[in-house]
XYZ file of C-alpha atoms in Angstrom:
539
model
C 61.558 1.070 25.676
C 63.085 4.409 24.313
C 65.047 6.580 27.362
C 62.920 9.197 29.197
C 62.602 11.982 28.123
C 64.502 15.112 29.887
C 67.857 15.886 29.961
C 70.391 12.938 29.841
C 73.962 12.068 31.698
C 76.074 9.454 31.015
C 76.331 6.850 33.637
C 79.822 7.382 35.521
C 78.331 11.138 35.306
C 75.161 10.852 37.834
C 74.806 12.276 40.500
C 73.021 9.064 41.618
C 76.492 7.790 41.693
C 78.690 10.215 43.186
C 80.310 9.699 46.745
C 78.343 12.298 47.964
C 80.410 15.868 48.378
C 79.804 18.990 49.101
C 81.542 22.309 48.579
C 82.479 25.246 50.710
C 81.248 28.933 50.451
C 84.283 29.648 48.775
C 83.915 27.387 45.660
C 81.470 30.013 43.729
C 82.243 32.796 41.778
C 81.973 36.613 42.605
C 78.157 36.455 41.536
C 76.651 33.174 42.851
C 75.140 35.467 46.237
C 76.806 33.030 48.381
C 78.224 34.758 52.006
C 81.281 35.496 51.985
C 82.127 33.698 48.847
C 82.527 37.578 47.056
C 85.885 38.893 48.873
C 87.663 35.909 48.751
C 86.867 35.185 44.925
C 88.059 38.934 43.851
C 91.405 38.234 45.058
C 91.986 35.419 42.448
C 90.817 32.334 41.258
C 88.488 30.540 43.831
C 89.807 27.622 46.026
C 87.858 23.742 45.346
C 87.233 21.651 48.494
C 85.776 18.437 48.919
C 84.055 18.044 52.496
C 83.630 14.030 52.869
C 81.004 14.188 55.886
C 81.690 12.010 58.437
C 80.755 11.165 62.790
C 83.671 13.366 63.386
C 85.054 16.694 61.953
C 85.270 16.758 58.288
C 88.407 16.586 56.456
C 88.991 19.435 53.484
C 90.812 18.819 50.900
C 92.128 21.750 49.424
C 93.189 22.153 45.505
C 95.266 24.681 43.802
C 93.991 27.418 41.913
C 93.083 26.247 38.664
C 94.072 22.144 38.923
C 90.823 21.384 37.670
C 91.300 23.147 34.413
C 94.795 21.815 34.071
C 94.001 19.028 34.588
C 91.382 18.360 32.655
C 92.690 19.277 29.980
C 95.899 16.625 30.766
C 93.584 14.000 31.325
C 91.638 14.384 28.031
C 94.928 13.806 26.241
C 97.257 11.657 27.931
C 94.642 9.014 29.856
C 92.502 6.165 28.524
C 91.642 4.723 31.911
C 88.966 6.306 34.529
C 90.846 7.657 37.184
C 91.990 10.293 39.041
C 92.397 13.015 35.669
C 89.129 11.681 34.680
C 87.325 12.714 37.630
C 88.409 15.676 37.999
C 87.808 16.996 34.183
C 84.373 15.279 34.469
C 81.020 16.727 36.375
C 77.437 15.750 36.354
C 74.458 15.910 34.007
C 73.132 19.418 33.567
C 70.072 18.326 35.566
C 71.519 16.371 38.657
C 72.498 18.644 41.622
C 75.604 17.555 43.633
C 74.167 15.476 47.062
C 75.191 15.597 50.284
C 75.464 12.666 52.940
C 77.503 10.886 54.705
C 80.606 8.964 54.565
C 81.793 6.937 57.048
C 84.766 8.438 58.583
C 87.170 6.053 58.009
C 86.642 6.080 54.032
C 88.338 10.090 54.391
C 91.632 10.066 54.576
C 91.592 6.755 51.620
C 89.275 9.384 49.901
C 91.391 11.844 49.989
C 94.340 9.883 48.291
C 92.349 8.064 45.740
C 89.252 8.688 44.157
C 86.552 6.620 43.247
C 85.140 6.801 39.728
C 82.158 7.474 40.456
C 82.751 11.084 42.641
C 83.003 14.005 40.885
C 83.609 17.458 41.240
C 81.580 20.953 39.792
C 83.525 21.939 36.748
C 85.006 25.287 35.663
C 82.103 25.352 33.127
C 79.589 24.649 35.791
C 81.140 28.129 37.801
C 81.040 30.125 34.005
C 77.655 29.220 33.947
C 76.641 30.581 37.148
C 78.727 33.319 36.753
C 77.373 34.698 33.547
C 73.859 34.287 35.006
C 72.054 31.060 32.957
C 70.663 28.188 34.824
C 72.337 25.250 34.852
C 69.523 23.400 33.685
C 68.546 25.364 30.514
C 66.063 23.470 28.337
C 65.790 24.119 24.609
C 63.213 26.935 24.893
C 65.442 28.872 27.134
C 68.069 29.015 24.643
C 65.995 29.913 22.127
C 64.804 33.327 24.488
C 68.911 33.848 24.895
C 69.540 33.581 20.613
C 66.901 35.437 18.867
C 67.547 34.459 15.649
C 68.002 30.821 13.183
C 71.994 32.603 12.884
C 72.534 32.151 16.828
C 70.738 29.459 17.025
C 72.579 27.286 13.954
C 75.937 27.710 16.414
C 74.799 27.533 19.698
C 70.897 25.598 19.987
C 71.692 22.327 21.416
C 75.298 22.813 22.647
C 75.766 25.965 24.563
C 72.901 25.113 27.550
C 71.499 21.901 27.966
C 74.584 20.030 27.360
C 74.116 16.615 28.036
C 77.904 16.216 29.174
C 79.521 18.967 31.166
C 83.060 19.669 29.655
C 85.041 22.673 28.857
C 85.252 21.736 25.130
C 83.594 23.925 22.957
C 82.675 21.181 20.329
C 80.302 18.638 21.483
C 81.979 15.393 22.085
C 82.116 12.345 20.036
C 80.671 9.506 22.127
C 80.829 6.023 20.947
C 79.589 3.691 22.809
C 77.280 0.671 22.153
C 75.653 0.510 25.658
C 75.176 2.047 28.774
C 75.748 1.193 32.251
C 73.945 0.811 35.551
C 75.253 0.872 39.116
C 72.653 -2.084 40.425
C 69.992 -3.443 39.282
C 67.384 -0.467 41.911
C 69.062 2.177 38.877
C 68.310 0.188 36.463
C 64.543 -0.132 37.857
C 64.979 4.059 38.296
C 65.536 4.307 34.485
C 62.883 1.527 33.587
C 60.096 3.344 35.952
C 61.046 6.767 34.445
C 62.447 8.079 37.511
C 66.230 8.511 36.366
C 67.339 10.200 32.938
C 69.579 8.483 31.155
C 70.720 6.260 28.195
C 70.539 2.714 27.728
C 71.515 1.225 24.166
C 72.949 2.798 21.274
C 69.957 2.091 19.261
C 67.760 3.944 21.596
C 69.995 7.447 22.349
C 73.189 8.776 22.037
C 74.442 12.505 23.722
C 76.055 13.840 20.615
C 73.027 12.729 18.577
C 70.624 14.318 21.171
C 72.477 17.343 21.171
C 71.838 17.788 17.102
C 68.154 17.234 17.882
C 68.097 20.174 20.250
C 70.101 21.813 17.365
C 66.734 21.132 14.861
C 64.098 21.416 17.431
C 64.925 25.009 18.302
C 65.036 25.965 14.896
C 62.535 23.981 13.531
C 60.338 25.724 16.802
C 59.391 21.928 17.449
C 59.282 19.917 20.978
C 61.142 16.829 19.481
C 63.543 15.976 16.672
C 64.272 12.321 15.901
C 67.343 11.855 14.128
C 67.812 8.677 11.797
C 70.315 7.049 9.301
C 69.055 9.143 5.955
C 66.137 11.002 4.771
C 64.716 7.871 2.958
C 65.212 5.866 6.318
C 62.670 9.378 8.297
C 60.169 8.602 5.715
C 59.938 5.311 5.623
C 59.739 5.489 9.683
C 57.539 8.181 9.651
C 55.108 6.646 6.829
C 55.242 2.824 8.602
C 55.011 4.763 12.462
C 51.791 7.092 11.781
C 49.885 4.783 8.444
C 48.530 2.019 9.652
C 47.490 -1.027 7.807
C 44.099 0.204 6.646
C 44.830 3.524 6.481
C 45.159 6.087 3.397
C 48.079 8.196 2.221
C 47.905 11.093 -0.079
C 51.152 12.523 -1.886
C 51.957 14.294 -4.752
C 52.737 13.802 -8.558
C 56.556 15.423 -7.974
C 58.417 13.742 -5.219
C 61.816 12.057 -5.108
C 61.578 8.878 -6.740
C 62.768 6.614 -4.073
C 59.883 7.914 -1.839
C 57.337 7.068 -4.700
C 59.031 3.948 -4.950
C 58.140 2.860 -1.231
C 54.604 4.803 -1.308
C 53.486 2.361 -4.554
C 55.189 -0.520 -3.648
C 55.713 -1.120 -0.237
C 52.888 0.296 1.276
C 50.627 -1.221 -0.954
C 51.868 -4.481 0.534
C 50.712 -3.509 3.665
C 46.718 -2.919 2.257
C 47.724 0.847 2.509
C 46.056 2.681 -0.235
C 47.042 5.786 -2.283
C 45.760 9.290 -3.487
C 48.071 11.410 -5.986
C 47.383 15.067 -6.931
C 49.109 17.645 -8.957
C 51.172 19.265 -5.442
C 48.574 22.756 -6.313
C 45.099 20.821 -7.088
C 43.875 21.610 -3.577
C 40.229 20.406 -5.241
C 42.015 16.787 -6.109
C 43.101 16.755 -2.094
C 39.318 18.050 -0.713
C 37.943 14.877 -2.855
C 40.601 12.441 -1.558
C 39.606 13.688 2.608
C 35.919 13.774 1.491
C 36.540 9.920 0.823
C 37.436 9.404 4.484
C 40.190 7.626 6.191
C 43.159 9.451 5.491
C 45.647 8.676 7.904
C 48.220 11.541 6.305
C 48.632 14.276 3.380
C 53.067 13.602 2.646
C 54.507 16.237 0.155
C 58.132 17.808 -0.361
C 57.928 21.656 -0.655
C 59.551 22.664 -2.680
C 59.208 19.378 -4.660
C 62.266 17.056 -6.710
C 62.621 18.276 -9.825
C 60.455 20.913 -10.442
C 60.650 22.467 -7.377
C 56.363 23.270 -6.605
C 55.407 24.424 -3.507
C 51.906 23.829 -1.783
C 50.296 26.296 0.471
C 51.034 24.318 3.825
C 49.536 26.600 5.710
C 45.611 25.822 3.527
C 46.826 21.934 4.108
C 47.484 22.124 7.400
C 43.718 23.462 8.131
C 41.774 21.295 5.107
C 43.575 17.891 6.442
C 42.859 19.143 10.302
C 39.427 19.674 9.940
C 39.423 15.635 8.740
C 41.847 14.259 11.248
C 44.212 13.826 8.977
C 48.300 14.463 9.814
C 50.657 16.842 7.523
C 54.271 15.802 7.270
C 56.149 18.767 5.159
C 59.929 17.172 3.252
C 61.236 20.656 3.985
C 65.050 19.340 2.450
C 64.643 21.512 -0.069
C 63.976 24.345 2.181
C 65.929 23.529 4.913
C 64.900 25.644 8.300
C 66.043 28.501 7.361
C 64.091 29.229 4.329
C 60.756 27.834 5.735
C 59.609 26.866 8.815
C 56.647 23.889 7.880
C 55.566 23.946 11.653
C 54.547 27.472 12.183
C 52.311 27.348 8.806
C 50.419 24.173 10.312
C 52.167 21.400 9.396
C 52.673 18.848 11.651
C 55.955 17.326 10.933
C 58.396 18.778 9.301
C 61.276 15.727 7.722
C 64.491 16.362 5.961
C 67.073 14.595 4.139
C 69.988 16.025 6.594
C 73.110 14.357 4.073
C 71.588 17.278 1.829
C 71.707 21.252 3.583
C 72.164 20.612 6.705
C 75.312 18.489 6.219
C 76.192 20.644 3.888
C 80.098 19.181 2.921
C 78.515 15.901 1.231
C 80.177 13.777 3.608
C 77.577 12.500 5.979
C 74.413 10.735 5.910
C 71.109 11.488 7.593
C 67.671 11.945 7.984
C 64.867 13.624 11.135
C 61.869 14.360 11.888
C 60.703 17.158 13.809
C 56.984 17.865 15.509
C 55.100 17.287 18.930
C 56.382 15.177 21.248
C 53.586 12.813 21.408
C 53.387 12.287 17.745
C 57.641 11.834 17.375
C 57.647 9.669 20.556
C 54.892 7.383 18.512
C 57.928 7.135 15.512
C 60.713 7.126 18.101
C 58.982 3.458 19.341
C 58.599 2.405 15.915
C 62.441 3.300 15.189
C 63.890 1.820 18.351
C 62.429 -2.169 17.254
C 63.406 -0.689 13.755
C 66.845 0.642 13.576
C 68.503 2.593 10.844
C 70.399 4.640 13.690
C 72.499 7.396 12.770
C 75.692 6.895 13.780
C 77.723 9.584 16.381
C 80.319 10.050 14.334
C 77.592 11.297 11.360
C 75.793 13.375 14.421
C 79.278 15.069 15.107
C 79.588 16.074 11.521
C 76.117 17.374 11.103
C 76.524 19.042 14.468
C 79.919 20.566 13.096
C 78.801 21.601 9.383
C 75.286 23.912 11.055
C 77.601 25.917 12.942
C 78.103 27.446 9.003
C 74.585 26.295 7.897
C 73.175 30.114 7.791
C 76.431 31.256 5.696
C 76.241 28.318 3.334
C 72.396 28.835 2.694
C 72.157 32.564 2.266
C 75.127 32.072 -0.243
C 73.378 29.398 -2.142
C 69.734 31.278 -2.009
C 71.954 34.431 -3.969
C 73.465 31.938 -6.311
C 70.083 30.728 -7.277
C 68.498 33.060 -7.979
C 70.867 35.205 -9.520
C 71.305 32.516 -12.218
C 67.754 31.426 -12.709
C 67.046 34.686 -14.003
C 70.455 34.714 -15.541
C 69.480 31.865 -17.368
C 65.610 32.396 -17.692
C 66.668 34.897 -20.650
C 69.300 32.674 -21.909
C 68.270 31.918 -25.972
C 69.845 28.321 -25.168
C 67.925 27.831 -22.334
C 63.762 26.515 -22.776
C 62.502 26.634 -19.801
C 63.655 27.622 -15.489
C 61.754 26.150 -12.540
C 62.916 28.313 -9.228
C 60.214 28.893 -7.094
C 61.595 32.439 -6.982
C 61.009 33.166 -10.490
C 57.735 35.127 -11.333
C 56.928 32.465 -13.871
C 57.109 30.061 -11.222
C 53.332 28.779 -11.250
C 53.665 28.922 -6.686
C 55.815 31.684 -6.739
C 52.725 34.036 -4.847
C 53.080 30.711 -2.494
C 56.747 30.601 -1.846
C 56.712 34.556 -1.412
C 54.500 34.267 1.487
C 55.759 31.367 3.004
C 59.396 31.124 1.889
C 62.180 33.666 3.410
C 64.748 32.475 1.069
C 64.153 30.049 -2.041
C 67.031 28.011 -2.147
C 70.158 26.688 -3.903
C 68.927 24.065 -6.606
C 67.725 25.423 -10.199
C 66.072 23.018 -12.063
C 65.831 23.854 -16.090
C 65.575 22.958 -19.875
C 68.107 23.056 -22.112
C 66.877 23.945 -25.624
C 68.637 20.580 -27.370
C 67.856 16.495 -27.015
C 69.364 14.467 -24.635
C 72.749 14.525 -26.743
C 72.831 17.929 -26.521
C 71.923 17.868 -22.624
C 74.171 15.534 -21.743
C 77.299 17.131 -23.763
C 76.663 20.485 -21.809
C 77.052 18.878 -19.103
C 79.712 17.096 -19.530
C 81.509 20.503 -20.967
C 80.836 21.974 -17.471
C 84.260 22.289 -14.748
C 83.209 23.607 -11.583
C 79.705 20.931 -10.913
C 80.588 17.675 -10.166
C 78.588 15.106 -12.121
C 76.994 13.343 -9.038
C 74.008 12.347 -7.136
C 72.443 14.717 -3.996
C 72.727 18.200 -3.604
C 72.650 21.239 -0.991
C 76.561 20.837 -0.258
C 79.357 23.379 -1.020
C 80.475 22.386 -3.872
C 78.191 21.869 -6.742
C 76.720 19.632 -8.250
C 74.939 19.103 -11.310
C 72.790 16.024 -12.600
C 70.122 14.721 -16.037
C 67.407 13.718 -14.503
C 66.605 11.273 -17.370
C 69.916 9.758 -16.609
C 70.625 9.904 -13.099
C 67.015 9.364 -11.178
C 65.207 7.543 -14.454
C 67.256 5.909 -16.420
C 65.724 2.350 -15.376
C 62.151 3.357 -17.056
C 61.455 5.690 -19.987
C 57.591 5.260 -18.812
C 57.802 6.927 -14.994
C 59.885 9.624 -16.835
C 57.024 10.150 -19.506
C 54.447 10.237 -16.864
C 55.986 12.169 -14.312
C 57.183 14.874 -17.071
C 61.290 14.030 -16.519
C 62.197 14.697 -20.613
C 65.505 14.295 -21.730
C 66.820 18.183 -21.362
C 66.086 18.496 -18.091
C 69.124 19.449 -16.038
C 69.004 19.693 -11.785
C 71.714 22.340 -10.842
C 72.243 22.704 -7.099
C 74.769 25.467 -6.582
C 77.565 25.546 -3.830
C 79.484 28.745 -2.392
C 81.953 28.870 -5.263
C 81.663 32.437 -6.514
C 78.572 33.528 -8.743
C 81.006 34.857 -11.469
C 82.642 31.768 -11.728
C 79.664 29.592 -12.099
C 78.212 31.747 -14.468
C 81.656 31.922 -16.456
C 81.357 27.843 -16.287
C 77.424 27.298 -17.318
C 77.594 29.742 -20.112
C 80.753 28.354 -21.725
C 79.126 24.950 -21.752
C 75.783 26.561 -23.006
C 78.499 27.430 -26.014
C 79.906 24.038 -26.637
C 76.534 22.906 -28.703
C 74.866 24.623 -31.654
C 70.852 25.917 -31.501
């Protein structure tokens, strides 16, 4: 069973496990509004007290100023066991509140000397949040209200407020564990019946991954996001979860080849029928929908490798009138350049390996949309596997903090280069949605704020001339993938279709086609490199 929705906490941080503590009024910062605390707080750092409630007068343990912060830093550096240092550094989940109850008086003295690992105290981060007037249990929607732009959301969403694990570190902690423990059977039953929010098993969720999912949800304006091991795994999991065995799928001619192979070979084994249309052929879409039983319309926008664009608003309207779901693969667009959900799509999918990761060092894929649909896909994923590692989640979180800078640079470089290449005598055709010559330029202008960092073009030459051009380039790597800080180039006839000349002809992949993913190198350097490579061969 998947973990219940809501704020999660590592088991050791649950308030339900705490030896019940309470704080005296001078535990609060000046702005907290608690009577009698302001005057003391203004004179210096406020003191922390742990009050053990018993049948007689309470025992009060006083800590010196900054004790918790100083000890927490040393604890993370030097302590591997769960003990006094870790407890001082820890705090409960943002969604929990400190509880008060009695502790036997006989235990007070011992507890004052040796803390049990269940005991927790409020961290400086909570105090800072309260001082700033920020609710501790802030949600993704409230985060969006704090940060009004995607630029800020890529840095803070899912992390700054509402973090599953509360520490005084700026970066989200990397949690490496395969399972999560429960104090007793009753607590496990509470979790199973939805009264306790937590994690259970690594395949069902991870605190680091959860922060990443909330960051993407904020960018996509989505209720929920599921992260999986790769973009291809995201597609496969989505298809298997949402298209029934007797269902019908509509997709487009231009798309990632491995996705097409799965649709045409694997889904057919399940009795699922498929209609493939041109991205701009709305009459073909209407005809397919009129036949009934269409479970899902799936396409990329822009597509791979010709960067075709579908009218997301129109196809969503047509499909929804007939009860058909719409999923858009927005990998080439990124969540910054296009908001597929706001245009009417039910789901948006990304290969996070590309622009979201942006450094060619992590694999991942994600699906965003309404909680009901994403939960259905998540349940299938929990059985099917394909889990994103917490290490990859950590890398993707790191990468997203600069995504708006990278994408802005790549948008600019690609558009300028596409305009120059279109005028070059040794280039016969350029495919880029930012050019007026592109067949769906009018659609791209309406639904995209930037046109992406990939430009496809055809060299005015044969297979060997194109190969020589690519081999003469000095800056880009000859490799698959795209969207990273390093420029990447490939010849699809070799990289993606070398094993099938028939498919090359069928889908219009010419021998002279080049796909160039622009990184963040200087524009003038990339331009000079392309021009020198084009000068290598004769017209």
